[in-house]
Structures are given as structure tokens and as C-alpha cells.
PDB file of C-alpha atoms and ligand atoms in Angstrom:
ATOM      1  CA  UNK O   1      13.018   1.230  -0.926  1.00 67.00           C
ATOM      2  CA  UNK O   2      10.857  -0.860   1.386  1.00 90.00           C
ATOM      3  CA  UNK O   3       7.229  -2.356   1.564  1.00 94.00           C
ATOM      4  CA  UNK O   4       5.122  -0.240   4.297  1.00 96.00           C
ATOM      5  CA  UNK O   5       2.445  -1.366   6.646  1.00 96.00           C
ATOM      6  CA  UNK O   6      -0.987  -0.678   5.515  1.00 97.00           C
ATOM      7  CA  UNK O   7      -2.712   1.893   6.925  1.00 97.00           C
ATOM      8  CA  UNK O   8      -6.408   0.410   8.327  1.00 96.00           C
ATOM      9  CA  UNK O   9      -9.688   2.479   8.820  1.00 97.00           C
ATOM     10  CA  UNK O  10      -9.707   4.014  11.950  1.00 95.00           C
ATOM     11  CA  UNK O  11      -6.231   5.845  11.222  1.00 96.00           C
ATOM     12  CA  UNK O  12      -7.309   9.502  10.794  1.00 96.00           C
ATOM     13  CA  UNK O  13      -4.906   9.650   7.862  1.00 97.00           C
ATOM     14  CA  UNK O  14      -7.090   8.061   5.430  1.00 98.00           C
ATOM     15  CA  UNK O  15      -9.536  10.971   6.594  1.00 97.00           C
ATOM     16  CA  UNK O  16      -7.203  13.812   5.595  1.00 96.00           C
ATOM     17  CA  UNK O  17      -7.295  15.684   2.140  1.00 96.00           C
ATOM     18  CA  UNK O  18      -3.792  14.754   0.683  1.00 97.00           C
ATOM     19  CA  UNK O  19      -1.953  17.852  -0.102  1.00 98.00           C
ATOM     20  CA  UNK O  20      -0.627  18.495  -3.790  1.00 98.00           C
ATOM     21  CA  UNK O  21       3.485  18.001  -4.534  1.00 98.00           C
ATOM     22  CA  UNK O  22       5.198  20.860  -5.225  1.00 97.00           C
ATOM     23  CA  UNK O  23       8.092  18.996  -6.998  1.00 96.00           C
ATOM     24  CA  UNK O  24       8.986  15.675  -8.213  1.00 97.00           C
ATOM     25  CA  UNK O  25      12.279  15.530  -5.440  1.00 97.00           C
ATOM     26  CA  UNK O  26      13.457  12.490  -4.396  1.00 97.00           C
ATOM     27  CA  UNK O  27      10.660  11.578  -1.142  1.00 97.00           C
ATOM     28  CA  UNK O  28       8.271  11.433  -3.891  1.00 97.00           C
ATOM     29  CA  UNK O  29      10.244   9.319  -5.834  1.00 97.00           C
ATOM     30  CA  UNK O  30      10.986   6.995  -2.808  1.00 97.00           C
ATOM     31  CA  UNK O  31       7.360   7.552  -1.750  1.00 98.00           C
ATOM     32  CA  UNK O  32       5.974   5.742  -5.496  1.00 98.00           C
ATOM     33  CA  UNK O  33       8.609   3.247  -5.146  1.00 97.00           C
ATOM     34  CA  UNK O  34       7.390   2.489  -1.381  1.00 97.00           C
ATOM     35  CA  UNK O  35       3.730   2.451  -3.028  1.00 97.00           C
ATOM     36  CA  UNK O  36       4.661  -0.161  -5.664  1.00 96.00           C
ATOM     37  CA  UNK O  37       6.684  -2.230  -3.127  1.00 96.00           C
ATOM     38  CA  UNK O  38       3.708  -2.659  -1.014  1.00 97.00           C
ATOM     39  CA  UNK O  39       1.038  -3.227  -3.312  1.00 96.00           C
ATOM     40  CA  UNK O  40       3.349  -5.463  -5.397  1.00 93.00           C
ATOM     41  CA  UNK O  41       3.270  -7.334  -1.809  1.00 92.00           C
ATOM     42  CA  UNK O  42      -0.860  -6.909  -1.058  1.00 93.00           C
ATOM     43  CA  UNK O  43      -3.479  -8.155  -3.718  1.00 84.00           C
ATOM     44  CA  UNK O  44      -4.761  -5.283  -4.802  1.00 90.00           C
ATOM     45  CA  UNK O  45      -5.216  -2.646  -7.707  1.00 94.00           C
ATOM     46  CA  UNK O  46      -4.506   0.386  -6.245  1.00 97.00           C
ATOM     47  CA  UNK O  47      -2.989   2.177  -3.427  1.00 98.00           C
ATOM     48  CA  UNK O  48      -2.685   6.337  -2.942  1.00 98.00           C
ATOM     49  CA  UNK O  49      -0.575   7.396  -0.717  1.00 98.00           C
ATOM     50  CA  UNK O  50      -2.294   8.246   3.002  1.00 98.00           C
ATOM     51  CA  UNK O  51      -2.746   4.770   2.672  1.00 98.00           C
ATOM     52  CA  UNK O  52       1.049   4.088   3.819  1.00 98.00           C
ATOM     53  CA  UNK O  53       0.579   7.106   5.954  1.00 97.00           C
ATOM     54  CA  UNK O  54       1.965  10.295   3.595  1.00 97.00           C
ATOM     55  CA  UNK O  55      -1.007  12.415   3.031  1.00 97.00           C
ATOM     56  CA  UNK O  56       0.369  13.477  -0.458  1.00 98.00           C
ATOM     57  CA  UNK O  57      -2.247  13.358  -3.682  1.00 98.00           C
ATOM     58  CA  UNK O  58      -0.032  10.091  -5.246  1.00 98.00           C
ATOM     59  CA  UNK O  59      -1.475   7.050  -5.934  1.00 98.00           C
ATOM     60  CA  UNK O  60      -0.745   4.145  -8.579  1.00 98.00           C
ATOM     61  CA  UNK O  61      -2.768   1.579 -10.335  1.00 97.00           C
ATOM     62  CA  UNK O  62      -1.604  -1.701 -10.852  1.00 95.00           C
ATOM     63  CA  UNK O  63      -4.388  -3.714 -13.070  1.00 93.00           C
ATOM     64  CA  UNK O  64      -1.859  -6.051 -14.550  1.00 89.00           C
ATOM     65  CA  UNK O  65      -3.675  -8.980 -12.365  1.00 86.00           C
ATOM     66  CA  UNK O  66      -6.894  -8.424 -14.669  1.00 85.00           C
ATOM     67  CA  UNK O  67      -4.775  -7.305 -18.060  1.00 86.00           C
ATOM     68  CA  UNK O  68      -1.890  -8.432 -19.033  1.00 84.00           C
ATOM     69  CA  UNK O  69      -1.256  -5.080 -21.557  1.00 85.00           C
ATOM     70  CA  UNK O  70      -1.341  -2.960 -18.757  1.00 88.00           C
ATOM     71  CA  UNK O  71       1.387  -1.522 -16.559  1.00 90.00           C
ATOM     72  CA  UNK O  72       2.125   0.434 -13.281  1.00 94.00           C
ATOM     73  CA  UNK O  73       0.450   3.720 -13.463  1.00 96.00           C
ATOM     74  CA  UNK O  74       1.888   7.006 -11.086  1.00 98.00           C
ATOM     75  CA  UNK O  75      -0.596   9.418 -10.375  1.00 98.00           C
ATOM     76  CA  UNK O  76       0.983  13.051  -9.130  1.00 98.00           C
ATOM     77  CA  UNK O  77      -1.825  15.323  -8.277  1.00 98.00           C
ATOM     78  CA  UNK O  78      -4.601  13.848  -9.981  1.00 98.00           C
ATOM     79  CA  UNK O  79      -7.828  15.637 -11.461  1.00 98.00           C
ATOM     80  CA  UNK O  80     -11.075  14.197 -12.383  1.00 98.00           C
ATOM     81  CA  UNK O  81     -11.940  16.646 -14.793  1.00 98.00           C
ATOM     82  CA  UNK O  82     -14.799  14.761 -16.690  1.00 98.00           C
ATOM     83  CA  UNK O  83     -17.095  11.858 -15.528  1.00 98.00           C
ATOM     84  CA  UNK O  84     -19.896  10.186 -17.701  1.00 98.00           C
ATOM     85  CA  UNK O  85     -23.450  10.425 -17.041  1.00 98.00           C
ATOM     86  CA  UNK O  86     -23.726   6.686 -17.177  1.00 98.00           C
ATOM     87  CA  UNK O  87     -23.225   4.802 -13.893  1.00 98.00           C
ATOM     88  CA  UNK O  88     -22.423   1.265 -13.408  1.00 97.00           C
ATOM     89  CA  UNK O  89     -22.314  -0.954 -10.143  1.00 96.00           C
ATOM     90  CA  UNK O  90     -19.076  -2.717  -9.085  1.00 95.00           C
ATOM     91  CA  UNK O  91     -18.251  -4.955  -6.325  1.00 95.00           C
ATOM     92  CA  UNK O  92     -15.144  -2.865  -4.745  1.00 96.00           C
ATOM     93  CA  UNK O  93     -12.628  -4.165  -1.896  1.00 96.00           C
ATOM     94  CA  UNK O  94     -10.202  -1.926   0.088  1.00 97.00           C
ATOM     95  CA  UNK O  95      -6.461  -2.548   0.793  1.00 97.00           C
ATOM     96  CA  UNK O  96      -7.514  -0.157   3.758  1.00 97.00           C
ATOM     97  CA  UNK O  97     -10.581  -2.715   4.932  1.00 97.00           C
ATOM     98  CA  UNK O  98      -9.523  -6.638   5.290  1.00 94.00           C
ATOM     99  CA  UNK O  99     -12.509  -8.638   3.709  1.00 92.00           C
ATOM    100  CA  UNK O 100     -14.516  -6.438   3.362  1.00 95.00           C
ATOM    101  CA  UNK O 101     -16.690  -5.885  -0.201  1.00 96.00           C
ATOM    102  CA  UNK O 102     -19.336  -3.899  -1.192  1.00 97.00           C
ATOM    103  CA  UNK O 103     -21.230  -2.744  -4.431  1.00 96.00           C
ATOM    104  CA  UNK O 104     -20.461   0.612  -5.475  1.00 97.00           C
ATOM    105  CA  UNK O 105     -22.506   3.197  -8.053  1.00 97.00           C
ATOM    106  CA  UNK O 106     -20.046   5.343  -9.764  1.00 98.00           C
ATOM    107  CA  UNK O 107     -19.578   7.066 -13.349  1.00 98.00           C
ATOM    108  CA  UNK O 108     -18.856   4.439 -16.339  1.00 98.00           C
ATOM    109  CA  UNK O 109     -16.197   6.449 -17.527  1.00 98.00           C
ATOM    110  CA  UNK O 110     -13.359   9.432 -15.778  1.00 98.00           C
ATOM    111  CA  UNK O 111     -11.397  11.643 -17.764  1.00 98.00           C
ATOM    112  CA  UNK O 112      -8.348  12.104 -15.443  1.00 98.00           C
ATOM    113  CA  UNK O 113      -5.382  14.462 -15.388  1.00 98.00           C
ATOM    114  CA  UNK O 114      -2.055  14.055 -14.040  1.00 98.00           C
ATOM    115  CA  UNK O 115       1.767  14.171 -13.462  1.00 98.00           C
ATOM    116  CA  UNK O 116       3.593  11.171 -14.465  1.00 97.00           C
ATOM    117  CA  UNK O 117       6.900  10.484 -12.198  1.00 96.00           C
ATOM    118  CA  UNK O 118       9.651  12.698 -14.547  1.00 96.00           C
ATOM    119  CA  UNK O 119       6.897  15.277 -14.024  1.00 95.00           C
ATOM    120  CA  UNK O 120       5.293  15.445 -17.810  1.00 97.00           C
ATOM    121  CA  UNK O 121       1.551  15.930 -17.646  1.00 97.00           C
ATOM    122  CA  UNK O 122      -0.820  13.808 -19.329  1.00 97.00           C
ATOM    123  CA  UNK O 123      -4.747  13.332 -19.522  1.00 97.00           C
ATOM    124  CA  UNK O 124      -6.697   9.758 -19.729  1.00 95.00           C
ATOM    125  CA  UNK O 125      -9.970   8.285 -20.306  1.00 96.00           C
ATOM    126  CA  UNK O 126     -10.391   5.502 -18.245  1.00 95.00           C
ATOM    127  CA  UNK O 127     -13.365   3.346 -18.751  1.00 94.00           C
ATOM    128  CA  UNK O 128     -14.108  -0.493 -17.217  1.00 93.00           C
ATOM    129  CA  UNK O 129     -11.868  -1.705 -13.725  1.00 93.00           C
ATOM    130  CA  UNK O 130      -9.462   1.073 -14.740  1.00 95.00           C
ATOM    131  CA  UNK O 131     -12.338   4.135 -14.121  1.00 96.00           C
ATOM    132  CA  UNK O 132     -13.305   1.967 -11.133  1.00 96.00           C
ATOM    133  CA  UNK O 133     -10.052   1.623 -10.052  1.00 97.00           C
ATOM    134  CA  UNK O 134      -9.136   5.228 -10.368  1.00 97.00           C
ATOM    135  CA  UNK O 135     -12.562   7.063  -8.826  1.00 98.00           C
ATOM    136  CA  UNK O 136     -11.588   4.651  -5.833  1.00 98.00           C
ATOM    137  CA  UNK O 137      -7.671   6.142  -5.267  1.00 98.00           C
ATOM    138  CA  UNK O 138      -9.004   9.611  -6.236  1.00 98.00           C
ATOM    139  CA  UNK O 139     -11.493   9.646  -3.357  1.00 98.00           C
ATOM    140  CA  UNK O 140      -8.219   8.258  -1.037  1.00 98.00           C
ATOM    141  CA  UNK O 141      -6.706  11.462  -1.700  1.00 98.00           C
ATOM    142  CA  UNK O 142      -9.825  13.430  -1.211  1.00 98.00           C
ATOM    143  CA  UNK O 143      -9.753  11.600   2.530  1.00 98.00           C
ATOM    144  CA  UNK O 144     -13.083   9.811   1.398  1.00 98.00           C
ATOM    145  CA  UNK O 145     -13.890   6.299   1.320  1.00 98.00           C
ATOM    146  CA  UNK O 146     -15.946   3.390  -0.453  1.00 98.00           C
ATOM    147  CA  UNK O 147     -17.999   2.888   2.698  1.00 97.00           C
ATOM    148  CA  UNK O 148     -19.044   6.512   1.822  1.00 96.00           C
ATOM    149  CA  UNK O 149     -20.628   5.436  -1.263  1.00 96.00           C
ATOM    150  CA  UNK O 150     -22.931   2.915  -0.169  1.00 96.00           C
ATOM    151  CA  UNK O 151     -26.704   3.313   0.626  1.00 93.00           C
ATOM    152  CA  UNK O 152     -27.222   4.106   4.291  1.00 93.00           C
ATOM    153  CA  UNK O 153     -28.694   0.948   4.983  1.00 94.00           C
ATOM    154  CA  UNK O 154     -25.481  -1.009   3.717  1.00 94.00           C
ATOM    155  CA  UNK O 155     -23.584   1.490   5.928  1.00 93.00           C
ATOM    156  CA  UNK O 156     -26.425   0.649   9.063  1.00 95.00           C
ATOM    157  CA  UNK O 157     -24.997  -3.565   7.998  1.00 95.00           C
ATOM    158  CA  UNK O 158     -21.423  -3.241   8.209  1.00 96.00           C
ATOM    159  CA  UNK O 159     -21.318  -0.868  11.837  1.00 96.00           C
ATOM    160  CA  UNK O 160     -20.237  -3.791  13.574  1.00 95.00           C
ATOM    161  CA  UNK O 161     -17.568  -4.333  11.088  1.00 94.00           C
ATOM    162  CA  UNK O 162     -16.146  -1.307  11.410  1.00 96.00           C
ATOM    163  CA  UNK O 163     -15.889  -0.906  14.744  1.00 95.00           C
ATOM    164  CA  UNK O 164     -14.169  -4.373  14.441  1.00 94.00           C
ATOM    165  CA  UNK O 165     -11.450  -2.553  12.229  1.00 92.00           C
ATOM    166  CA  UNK O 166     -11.354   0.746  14.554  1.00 93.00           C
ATOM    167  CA  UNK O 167     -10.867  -1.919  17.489  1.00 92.00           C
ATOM    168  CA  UNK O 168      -7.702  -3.352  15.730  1.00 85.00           C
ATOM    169  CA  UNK O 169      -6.073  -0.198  14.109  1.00 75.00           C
TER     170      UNK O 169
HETATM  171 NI1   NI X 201      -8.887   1.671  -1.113  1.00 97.40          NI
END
């Protein structure tokens, strides 16, 4: 299959709820290979799929840049279905927002469930870059963002960033 453009903020895409797949057909097969294709080509550690412009609840998470025991992970209609008390902040970046980084507060730890590509369910604890990594594609499918997250001053900061980004998409 082929790398795809990058959707960037301003595309009402990224603001839609991704709807769930119905079956693991071929589209969603070429859809995760289109998803690893472009984020092989991007630096990043994630990518769901509204991001390349299908609003379908896929993403993957690639974290072999920070572990080298770590593979390609599919994600077919993921569920958070626990998240720890404990919170922790992270500096976060956003295939979906060129340079731009900001400190995030989310749970420690997720609990997510999920299809795998040959359609077998499974459940994971994620802790670390991996829990950060997958609260961040979760909300991509939700149609929220990390600039959602942030303290309404921070938000007040980066306005003329934005509408930098909503200039250009
Ligand atoms: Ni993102």
C-alpha cells in the first residue's frame, strides 16, 4: 500500500468520533498497512486512523524508537476500560501539529481492550510512553485532542499557533 498525507488540525476529520469496524475485510487491512507506511515515514509513535483521513477507531503504536523489544501494535476498536488513579505529566507532540509540544496530565497506567488485525481480542496494561502513547491515539478516535488537555492558559499561549496551522491546512 502507500504512505498518506497527514492530516493537520484544522481538518474537521480529526474532530469526528471514529466509527467502530464491523469486520476485519480487506480496507481495513490496507487501511493498517497505509497507517504503518506513513508513520514508518513520520517520526512519531502513534497514528489512529482520522489522522490519514478514515474516521475508523484503528490506530497503531510504534515505540520501537524508545524500545528496542517492542513491535508494531494494531488497535481495532479500542476500549479504555481501566485507568489508574495516579497521574503523571508528559511532554506530548502530535503527528497532527508540526512542532508543536506541550505537557500533558494523564493516568500512569490504561488497561486497554482490543482487536488485533486476524480479529482475536486481547486486553493490555500499558504503563510508561506506552499508556502515554495509547491515551493519546484513543482520544484521536474519540475526535479529541492533546491541546484539549492542557490548562486554559496554555491553550490562551498557543492561539496564535493554531490559527497558524488552521491557516495552512
Ligand atoms: Ni496525535
Amino acid at each position: 500500500m502507500a504512505e498518506r498525507p497527514i492530516v493537520i488540525y484544522g481538518d474537521p476529520v480529526l474532530r469526528e468520533k471514529s466509527k467502530k469496524v464491523d469486520e476485519i475485510n480487506q480496507d481495513v487491512k490496507d487501511l493498517v498497512s497505509d497507517l504503518t507506511d506513513t508513520l514508518n515515514r513520520a517520526s512519531g509513535l502513534g497514528l489512529t486512523a482520522n489522522q490519514i483521513g478514515v474516521a475508523k477507531r484503528v490506530f497503531i503504536i510504534d515505540l520501537r524508537a524508545v524500545d528496542i523489544n517492542e513491535t508494531l501494535r494494531v488497535f481495532i476498536n479500542p476500549e479504555i476500560i481501566e485507568r489508574s488513579k495516579e497521574e503523571v505529566e508528559l511532554e506530548e507532540g502530535c503527528l497532527s501539529f508540526p512542532d508543536l509540544y506541550l505537557k500533558v496530565t494523564r493516568p500512569e497506567k490504561v488497561r486497554i481492550r482490543a482487536l488485533d488485525l486476524d480479529g482475536n481480542e486481547f486486553e493490555v496494561t500499558a504503563e510508561g510512553i506506552a499508556a502515554r502513547a495509547v491515551q493519546h491515539e484513543y482520544d484521536h478516535a474519540e475526535g479529541k485532542l492533546f491541546i484539549d488537555c492542557v490548562s486554559p492558559l496554555t491553550r490562551t499561549m498557543i492561539k496564535g499557533r493554531l490559527k497558524k496551522l488552521v491557516a495552512a491546512s
